[in-house]
């Protein structure tokens, strides 16, 4: 494991342009989807981040040949020999590895994988996936360290998600594409990465209706593989976009976020505007500056298009700089407020109300400290806190940040941040 850390000297205003990379949570789904194809699949705008490298390792390990065909572009090709075991020491490092299980099962009739983890919040249940596969005719065996799933034939079924799950929706959608008969997924997730994936699969011969709504219908091809007719372009990362907008609202002196899709962030933008933040935007850019007075507002995280949980920790950092009190209510995940003690050590005044809610008293001035990233989003929130704090901070365990953000320090340096990787 690498032991790199960020050394950050806070207090500088940030100014200039910052470019958004392709979405982690889109790239991590199209890579596994390449198993559903008889042709090579070209993928453009892939972010160069650790979770993507791990997914590529998993694909290679089960027999894919993966070729670089340009900057941030890959071509993935599967031959006849396809393995069904997801390599334990790689798959258990990130939760999204489970998405690969769906296409492997659909293509080879079986799949074995370890319990997926990654970080504190990555170790969550996978019962929804298992329920879906069982309903489609698979048998599930749990072994000491993971799962063995087998299905000679997956059959389309009418399946209702008991909880909304993004990767659950994508994984079952990918499982159903080659299945026999019609699958209906109800109470499906609406995140923009889902219709983007479905649109590409449809152009390649799949029959998916309703992706981006809560009911998705898939007519299975009955085993016939898809044919890619054009390259898949990974959509802009909406979480990264939101991070930089929040950062701009804290210490921006006109930060322009480019190569993004503001339509995927209307809830955050409406929230920032209500706090007094001035925002300008075009089709693929947004610019933002710190307002004279930043007001406070409560948030409650929700599935898309609600306030996204992945921006909850950065928003809490923003609220430490706002005038007034705010309640942060995390409804999607357990344990995703575990970073507040560290912010308090930096000088924030955040009080837990219960396991899912905290009260932030602002504004407070933050001081540099040594802090350790618990997961990638809270890790980035620590970087933000360090950028506004007086003095030097050291952010440790930055592998977590590298999992989702490409060369974040270089991009922040370009807008004036004093941050070094050592
Ligand atoms: N859940 C279950 N059983 C399951 C699956 C989920 O109980 O079988 C619960 C989870 O414990 C959680 C809730 O359902 O409380 C929602 O989890 P969901 O399944 O939607 O999360 P996910 O699909 O695993 C994706 C993103 C997350 C993002 C969430 C919410 C990927 C690879 N991950 O996770 O991204 O926070 O949706 O939008 O797409 C991140 O990028 O940092 C990240 C965590």
mmCIF file of N, CA, C and O in Angstrom, residues 309-385:
data_model
loop_
_atom_site.group_PDB
_atom_site.id
_atom_site.type_symbol
_atom_site.label_atom_id
_atom_site.label_comp_id
_atom_site.label_asym_id
_atom_site.label_seq_id
_atom_site.Cartn_x
_atom_site.Cartn_y
_atom_site.Cartn_z
ATOM 1 N N UNK A 309 -25.817 12.070 -1.623
ATOM 2 C CA UNK A 309 -25.051 11.719 -0.414
ATOM 3 C C UNK A 309 -23.549 11.911 -0.586
ATOM 4 O O UNK A 309 -22.841 12.243 0.364
ATOM 5 N N UNK A 310 -23.058 11.747 -1.812
ATOM 6 C CA UNK A 310 -21.622 11.890 -2.044
ATOM 7 C C UNK A 310 -21.129 13.325 -1.845
ATOM 8 O O UNK A 310 -19.929 13.567 -1.786
ATOM 9 N N UNK A 311 -22.054 14.290 -1.780
ATOM 10 C CA UNK A 311 -21.653 15.680 -1.518
ATOM 11 C C UNK A 311 -22.014 16.118 -0.104
ATOM 12 O O UNK A 311 -21.881 17.289 0.237
ATOM 13 N N UNK A 312 -22.432 15.165 0.696
ATOM 14 C CA UNK A 312 -22.847 15.514 2.056
ATOM 15 C C UNK A 312 -21.675 16.019 2.898
ATOM 16 O O UNK A 312 -21.783 17.066 3.567
ATOM 17 N N UNK A 313 -20.522 15.335 2.860
ATOM 18 C CA UNK A 313 -19.378 15.771 3.684
ATOM 19 C C UNK A 313 -18.824 17.127 3.198
ATOM 20 O O UNK A 313 -18.589 18.020 4.022
ATOM 21 N N UNK A 314 -18.638 17.317 1.881
ATOM 22 C CA UNK A 314 -18.226 18.644 1.418
ATOM 23 C C UNK A 314 -19.222 19.746 1.828
ATOM 24 O O UNK A 314 -18.820 20.843 2.215
ATOM 25 N N UNK A 315 -20.502 19.428 1.785
ATOM 26 C CA UNK A 315 -21.505 20.428 2.167
ATOM 27 C C UNK A 315 -21.365 20.784 3.654
ATOM 28 O O UNK A 315 -21.525 21.933 4.048
ATOM 29 N N UNK A 316 -21.039 19.780 4.475
ATOM 30 C CA UNK A 316 -20.843 20.056 5.905
ATOM 31 C C UNK A 316 -19.665 21.019 6.103
ATOM 32 O O UNK A 316 -19.741 21.948 6.916
ATOM 33 N N UNK A 317 -18.606 20.813 5.325
ATOM 34 C CA UNK A 317 -17.466 21.744 5.403
ATOM 35 C C UNK A 317 -17.929 23.153 5.019
ATOM 36 O O UNK A 317 -17.582 24.144 5.673
ATOM 37 N N UNK A 318 -18.741 23.236 3.981
ATOM 38 C CA UNK A 318 -19.292 24.544 3.573
ATOM 39 C C UNK A 318 -20.064 25.178 4.723
ATOM 40 O O UNK A 318 -19.915 26.374 5.003
ATOM 41 N N UNK A 319 -20.869 24.381 5.395
ATOM 42 C CA UNK A 319 -21.696 24.921 6.491
ATOM 43 C C UNK A 319 -20.860 25.401 7.680
ATOM 44 O O UNK A 319 -21.306 26.239 8.441
ATOM 45 N N UNK A 320 -19.621 24.868 7.833
ATOM 46 C CA UNK A 320 -18.772 25.397 8.917
ATOM 47 C C UNK A 320 -18.391 26.850 8.639
ATOM 48 O O UNK A 320 -17.941 27.554 9.529
ATOM 49 N N UNK A 321 -18.572 27.301 7.395
ATOM 50 C CA UNK A 321 -18.229 28.676 7.018
ATOM 51 C C UNK A 321 -19.476 29.552 6.863
ATOM 52 O O UNK A 321 -19.379 30.739 6.559
ATOM 53 N N UNK A 322 -20.656 28.972 7.037
ATOM 54 C CA UNK A 322 -21.899 29.725 6.814
ATOM 55 C C UNK A 322 -22.356 30.399 8.104
ATOM 56 O O UNK A 322 -21.977 29.986 9.200
ATOM 57 N N UNK A 323 -23.169 31.432 7.966
ATOM 58 C CA UNK A 323 -23.705 32.124 9.143
ATOM 59 C C UNK A 323 -24.977 31.441 9.597
ATOM 60 O O UNK A 323 -25.958 31.424 8.870
ATOM 61 N N UNK A 324 -24.936 30.872 10.789
ATOM 62 C CA UNK A 324 -26.137 30.237 11.328
ATOM 63 C C UNK A 324 -25.945 28.748 11.543
ATOM 64 O O UNK A 324 -24.856 28.213 11.376
ATOM 65 N N UNK A 325 -27.032 28.117 11.910
ATOM 66 C CA UNK A 325 -26.988 26.680 12.199
ATOM 67 C C UNK A 325 -27.588 25.903 11.048
ATOM 68 O O UNK A 325 -28.471 26.400 10.358
ATOM 69 N N UNK A 326 -27.102 24.690 10.870
ATOM 70 C CA UNK A 326 -27.711 23.844 9.844
ATOM 71 C C UNK A 326 -27.699 22.402 10.312
ATOM 72 O O UNK A 326 -26.793 21.973 11.028
ATOM 73 N N UNK A 327 -28.715 21.687 9.897
ATOM 74 C CA UNK A 327 -28.789 20.258 10.220
ATOM 75 C C UNK A 327 -28.490 19.465 8.959
ATOM 76 O O UNK A 327 -29.080 19.702 7.904
ATOM 77 N N UNK A 328 -27.543 18.549 9.065
ATOM 78 C CA UNK A 328 -27.176 17.664 7.960
ATOM 79 C C UNK A 328 -27.800 16.313 8.281
ATOM 80 O O UNK A 328 -27.498 15.712 9.317
ATOM 81 N N UNK A 329 -28.647 15.847 7.394
ATOM 82 C CA UNK A 329 -29.399 14.613 7.635
ATOM 83 C C UNK A 329 -29.011 13.610 6.553
ATOM 84 O O UNK A 329 -29.355 13.787 5.386
ATOM 85 N N UNK A 330 -28.237 12.584 6.928
ATOM 86 C CA UNK A 330 -27.799 11.555 5.961
ATOM 87 C C UNK A 330 -28.803 10.410 5.986
ATOM 88 O O UNK A 330 -28.894 9.691 6.982
ATOM 89 N N UNK A 331 -29.562 10.252 4.907
ATOM 90 C CA UNK A 331 -30.599 9.223 4.914
ATOM 91 C C UNK A 331 -30.226 8.001 4.077
ATOM 92 O O UNK A 331 -30.900 6.977 4.150
ATOM 93 N N UNK A 332 -29.172 8.100 3.251
ATOM 94 C CA UNK A 332 -28.876 6.996 2.329
ATOM 95 C C UNK A 332 -27.976 5.938 2.970
ATOM 96 O O UNK A 332 -28.204 4.747 2.826
ATOM 97 N N UNK A 333 -26.946 6.400 3.694
ATOM 98 C CA UNK A 333 -25.966 5.469 4.261
ATOM 99 C C UNK A 333 -25.899 5.560 5.779
ATOM 100 O O UNK A 333 -26.123 6.619 6.351
ATOM 101 N N UNK A 334 -25.517 4.444 6.400
ATOM 102 C CA UNK A 334 -25.116 4.447 7.811
ATOM 103 C C UNK A 334 -23.639 4.795 7.853
ATOM 104 O O UNK A 334 -22.882 4.434 6.961
ATOM 105 N N UNK A 335 -23.228 5.459 8.896
ATOM 106 C CA UNK A 335 -21.791 5.664 9.113
ATOM 107 C C UNK A 335 -21.154 6.669 8.186
ATOM 108 O O UNK A 335 -19.936 6.709 8.067
ATOM 109 N N UNK A 336 -21.947 7.480 7.499
ATOM 110 C CA UNK A 336 -21.309 8.438 6.605
ATOM 111 C C UNK A 336 -21.157 9.824 7.245
ATOM 112 O O UNK A 336 -20.930 10.820 6.554
ATOM 113 N N UNK A 337 -21.251 9.878 8.578
ATOM 114 C CA UNK A 337 -21.014 11.142 9.275
ATOM 115 C C UNK A 337 -19.816 10.997 10.202
ATOM 116 O O UNK A 337 -19.594 11.797 11.097
ATOM 117 N N UNK A 338 -19.023 9.942 9.935
ATOM 118 C CA UNK A 338 -17.944 9.587 10.866
ATOM 119 C C UNK A 338 -16.737 10.521 10.789
ATOM 120 O O UNK A 338 -15.750 10.286 11.446
ATOM 121 N N UNK A 339 -16.819 11.560 9.978
ATOM 122 C CA UNK A 339 -15.680 12.468 9.794
ATOM 123 C C UNK A 339 -15.780 13.705 10.688
ATOM 124 O O UNK A 339 -14.874 14.521 10.712
ATOM 125 N N UNK A 340 -16.900 13.853 11.420
ATOM 126 C CA UNK A 340 -17.110 15.152 12.095
ATOM 127 C C UNK A 340 -16.140 15.391 13.256
ATOM 128 O O UNK A 340 -15.788 16.532 13.532
ATOM 129 N N UNK A 341 -15.694 14.312 13.912
ATOM 130 C CA UNK A 341 -14.735 14.518 15.008
ATOM 131 C C UNK A 341 -13.469 15.200 14.497
ATOM 132 O O UNK A 341 -12.905 16.064 15.159
ATOM 133 N N UNK A 342 -13.035 14.775 13.312
ATOM 134 C CA UNK A 342 -11.826 15.382 12.756
ATOM 135 C C UNK A 342 -12.055 16.850 12.390
ATOM 136 O O UNK A 342 -11.191 17.690 12.603
ATOM 137 N N UNK A 343 -13.235 17.157 11.837
ATOM 138 C CA UNK A 343 -13.513 18.573 11.540
ATOM 139 C C UNK A 343 -13.558 19.377 12.837
ATOM 140 O O UNK A 343 -13.079 20.509 12.895
ATOM 141 N N UNK A 344 -14.107 18.776 13.879
ATOM 142 C CA UNK A 344 -14.138 19.477 15.169
ATOM 143 C C UNK A 344 -12.732 19.719 15.705
ATOM 144 O O UNK A 344 -12.449 20.769 16.275
ATOM 145 N N UNK A 345 -11.832 18.739 15.507
ATOM 146 C CA UNK A 345 -10.446 18.949 15.929
ATOM 147 C C UNK A 345 -9.815 20.110 15.169
ATOM 148 O O UNK A 345 -8.892 20.746 15.643
ATOM 149 N N UNK A 346 -10.326 20.372 13.973
ATOM 150 C CA UNK A 346 -9.813 21.510 13.191
ATOM 151 C C UNK A 346 -10.464 22.822 13.606
ATOM 152 O O UNK A 346 -10.123 23.872 13.071
ATOM 153 N N UNK A 347 -11.446 22.755 14.496
ATOM 154 C CA UNK A 347 -12.054 24.002 14.976
ATOM 155 C C UNK A 347 -13.527 24.161 14.619
ATOM 156 O O UNK A 347 -14.156 25.152 14.987
ATOM 157 N N UNK A 348 -14.085 23.193 13.895
ATOM 158 C CA UNK A 348 -15.511 23.276 13.566
ATOM 159 C C UNK A 348 -16.340 23.028 14.820
ATOM 160 O O UNK A 348 -15.822 22.504 15.821
ATOM 161 N N UNK A 349 -17.609 23.456 14.776
ATOM 162 C CA UNK A 349 -18.513 23.170 15.905
ATOM 163 C C UNK A 349 -19.678 22.357 15.371
ATOM 164 O O UNK A 349 -20.684 22.891 14.918
ATOM 165 N N UNK A 350 -19.495 21.050 15.421
ATOM 166 C CA UNK A 350 -20.521 20.152 14.878
ATOM 167 C C UNK A 350 -20.942 19.200 15.988
ATOM 168 O O UNK A 350 -20.104 18.560 16.612
ATOM 169 N N UNK A 351 -22.245 19.149 16.238
ATOM 170 C CA UNK A 351 -22.745 18.295 17.322
ATOM 171 C C UNK A 351 -23.595 17.177 16.727
ATOM 172 O O UNK A 351 -24.508 17.450 15.939
ATOM 173 N N UNK A 352 -23.315 15.930 17.108
ATOM 174 C CA UNK A 352 -24.185 14.855 16.637
ATOM 175 C C UNK A 352 -25.563 14.958 17.294
ATOM 176 O O UNK A 352 -25.647 15.263 18.489
ATOM 177 N N UNK A 353 -26.615 14.729 16.532
ATOM 178 C CA UNK A 353 -27.966 14.733 17.102
ATOM 179 C C UNK A 353 -28.436 13.296 17.296
ATOM 180 O O UNK A 353 -29.042 12.957 18.292
ATOM 181 N N UNK A 354 -28.165 12.482 16.297
ATOM 182 C CA UNK A 354 -28.401 11.040 16.388
ATOM 183 C C UNK A 354 -27.516 10.396 15.332
ATOM 184 O O UNK A 354 -26.687 11.088 14.744
ATOM 185 N N UNK A 355 -27.677 9.091 15.069
ATOM 186 C CA UNK A 355 -26.713 8.447 14.171
ATOM 187 C C UNK A 355 -26.775 8.970 12.734
ATOM 188 O O UNK A 355 -25.850 8.775 11.971
ATOM 189 N N UNK A 356 -27.863 9.635 12.381
ATOM 190 C CA UNK A 356 -27.985 10.112 11.001
ATOM 191 C C UNK A 356 -28.008 11.627 10.850
ATOM 192 O O UNK A 356 -28.136 12.138 9.741
ATOM 193 N N UNK A 357 -27.929 12.360 11.979
ATOM 194 C CA UNK A 357 -28.032 13.828 11.863
ATOM 195 C C UNK A 357 -26.980 14.532 12.719
ATOM 196 O O UNK A 357 -26.713 14.117 13.849
ATOM 197 N N UNK A 358 -26.436 15.607 12.158
ATOM 198 C CA UNK A 358 -25.542 16.468 12.941
ATOM 199 C C UNK A 358 -25.985 17.919 12.788
ATOM 200 O O UNK A 358 -26.617 18.284 11.797
ATOM 201 N N UNK A 359 -25.625 18.721 13.802
ATOM 202 C CA UNK A 359 -25.930 20.152 13.782
ATOM 203 C C UNK A 359 -24.617 20.905 13.637
ATOM 204 O O UNK A 359 -23.690 20.701 14.414
ATOM 205 N N UNK A 360 -24.541 21.756 12.626
ATOM 206 C CA UNK A 360 -23.323 22.544 12.398
ATOM 207 C C UNK A 360 -23.582 23.983 12.828
ATOM 208 O O UNK A 360 -24.574 24.586 12.414
ATOM 209 N N UNK A 361 -22.690 24.520 13.674
ATOM 210 C CA UNK A 361 -22.790 25.922 14.070
ATOM 211 C C UNK A 361 -21.729 26.681 13.280
ATOM 212 O O UNK A 361 -20.547 26.417 13.438
ATOM 213 N N UNK A 362 -22.170 27.650 12.489
ATOM 214 C CA UNK A 362 -21.185 28.404 11.717
ATOM 215 C C UNK A 362 -21.337 29.894 11.963
ATOM 216 O O UNK A 362 -22.337 30.311 12.549
ATOM 217 N N UNK A 363 -20.393 30.692 11.537
ATOM 218 C CA UNK A 363 -19.128 30.250 10.943
ATOM 219 C C UNK A 363 -18.054 30.004 12.000
ATOM 220 O O UNK A 363 -18.117 30.572 13.074
ATOM 221 N N UNK A 364 -17.099 29.155 11.658
ATOM 222 C CA UNK A 364 -15.971 28.888 12.548
ATOM 223 C C UNK A 364 -14.695 29.009 11.732
ATOM 224 O O UNK A 364 -14.715 28.767 10.528
ATOM 225 N N UNK A 365 -13.593 29.404 12.379
ATOM 226 C CA UNK A 365 -12.351 29.391 11.594
ATOM 227 C C UNK A 365 -11.614 28.088 11.901
ATOM 228 O O UNK A 365 -11.536 27.648 13.046
ATOM 229 N N UNK A 366 -11.143 27.480 10.843
ATOM 230 C CA UNK A 366 -10.518 26.154 10.979
ATOM 231 C C UNK A 366 -9.000 26.295 11.067
ATOM 232 O O UNK A 366 -8.424 27.235 10.531
ATOM 233 N N UNK A 367 -8.366 25.353 11.772
ATOM 234 C CA UNK A 367 -6.909 25.320 11.898
ATOM 235 C C UNK A 367 -6.367 24.022 11.302
ATOM 236 O O UNK A 367 -7.016 22.983 11.413
ATOM 237 N N UNK A 368 -5.192 24.107 10.705
ATOM 238 C CA UNK A 368 -4.581 22.930 10.087
ATOM 239 C C UNK A 368 -4.313 21.834 11.114
ATOM 240 O O UNK A 368 -3.973 22.108 12.263
ATOM 241 N N UNK A 369 -4.509 20.594 10.700
ATOM 242 C CA UNK A 369 -4.314 19.433 11.581
ATOM 243 C C UNK A 369 -3.861 18.243 10.733
ATOM 244 O O UNK A 369 -3.872 18.310 9.507
ATOM 245 N N UNK A 370 -3.561 17.144 11.413
ATOM 246 C CA UNK A 370 -3.304 15.903 10.704
ATOM 247 C C UNK A 370 -4.599 15.090 10.715
ATOM 248 O O UNK A 370 -5.173 14.853 11.781
ATOM 249 N N UNK A 371 -5.068 14.713 9.541
ATOM 250 C CA UNK A 371 -6.343 14.000 9.439
ATOM 251 C C UNK A 371 -6.209 12.828 8.479
ATOM 252 O O UNK A 371 -5.375 12.849 7.594
ATOM 253 N N UNK A 372 -7.068 11.833 8.659
ATOM 254 C CA UNK A 372 -6.964 10.627 7.845
ATOM 255 C C UNK A 372 -8.286 10.358 7.130
ATOM 256 O O UNK A 372 -9.338 10.319 7.763
ATOM 257 N N UNK A 373 -8.228 10.142 5.801
ATOM 258 C CA UNK A 373 -9.463 9.936 5.018
ATOM 259 C C UNK A 373 -10.151 8.621 5.360
ATOM 260 O O UNK A 373 -9.542 7.570 5.206
ATOM 261 N N UNK A 374 -11.412 8.655 5.770
ATOM 262 C CA UNK A 374 -12.126 7.402 6.006
ATOM 263 C C UNK A 374 -12.673 6.790 4.711
ATOM 264 O O UNK A 374 -12.757 5.572 4.569
ATOM 265 N N UNK A 375 -13.072 7.614 3.756
ATOM 266 C CA UNK A 375 -13.535 7.139 2.446
ATOM 267 C C UNK A 375 -13.256 8.248 1.447
ATOM 268 O O UNK A 375 -12.797 9.316 1.830
ATOM 269 N N UNK A 376 -13.539 8.011 0.165
ATOM 270 C CA UNK A 376 -13.065 9.007 -0.790
ATOM 271 C C UNK A 376 -13.778 10.350 -0.682
ATOM 272 O O UNK A 376 -13.144 11.391 -0.803
ATOM 273 N N UNK A 377 -15.084 10.335 -0.428
ATOM 274 C CA UNK A 377 -15.793 11.626 -0.404
ATOM 275 C C UNK A 377 -15.460 12.427 0.843
ATOM 276 O O UNK A 377 -15.255 13.637 0.785
ATOM 277 N N UNK A 378 -15.410 11.766 2.005
ATOM 278 C CA UNK A 378 -15.013 12.479 3.223
ATOM 279 C C UNK A 378 -13.552 12.892 3.115
ATOM 280 O O UNK A 378 -13.150 13.948 3.600
ATOM 281 N N UNK A 379 -12.740 12.059 2.427
ATOM 282 C CA UNK A 379 -11.334 12.409 2.215
ATOM 283 C C UNK A 379 -11.224 13.722 1.460
ATOM 284 O O UNK A 379 -10.441 14.606 1.811
ATOM 285 N N UNK A 380 -12.026 13.862 0.427
ATOM 286 C CA UNK A 380 -11.977 15.109 -0.328
ATOM 287 C C UNK A 380 -12.501 16.276 0.512
ATOM 288 O O UNK A 380 -11.998 17.396 0.423
ATOM 289 N N UNK A 381 -13.491 16.007 1.346
ATOM 290 C CA UNK A 381 -13.997 17.065 2.237
ATOM 291 C C UNK A 381 -12.878 17.534 3.173
ATOM 292 O O UNK A 381 -12.767 18.725 3.468
ATOM 293 N N UNK A 382 -12.012 16.605 3.617
ATOM 294 C CA UNK A 382 -10.874 16.996 4.454
ATOM 295 C C UNK A 382 -9.901 17.880 3.674
ATOM 296 O O UNK A 382 -9.343 18.830 4.209
ATOM 297 N N UNK A 383 -9.689 17.536 2.410
ATOM 298 C CA UNK A 383 -8.822 18.391 1.587
ATOM 299 C C UNK A 383 -9.420 19.797 1.527
ATOM 300 O O UNK A 383 -8.721 20.799 1.686
ATOM 301 N N UNK A 384 -10.731 19.882 1.345
ATOM 302 C CA UNK A 384 -11.383 21.199 1.296
ATOM 303 C C UNK A 384 -11.215 21.942 2.618
ATOM 304 O O UNK A 384 -10.913 23.131 2.636
ATOM 305 N N UNK A 385 -11.432 21.219 3.719
ATOM 306 C CA UNK A 385 -11.299 21.861 5.036
ATOM 307 C C UNK A 385 -9.870 22.368 5.208
ATOM 308 O O UNK A 385 -9.637 23.479 5.694
#
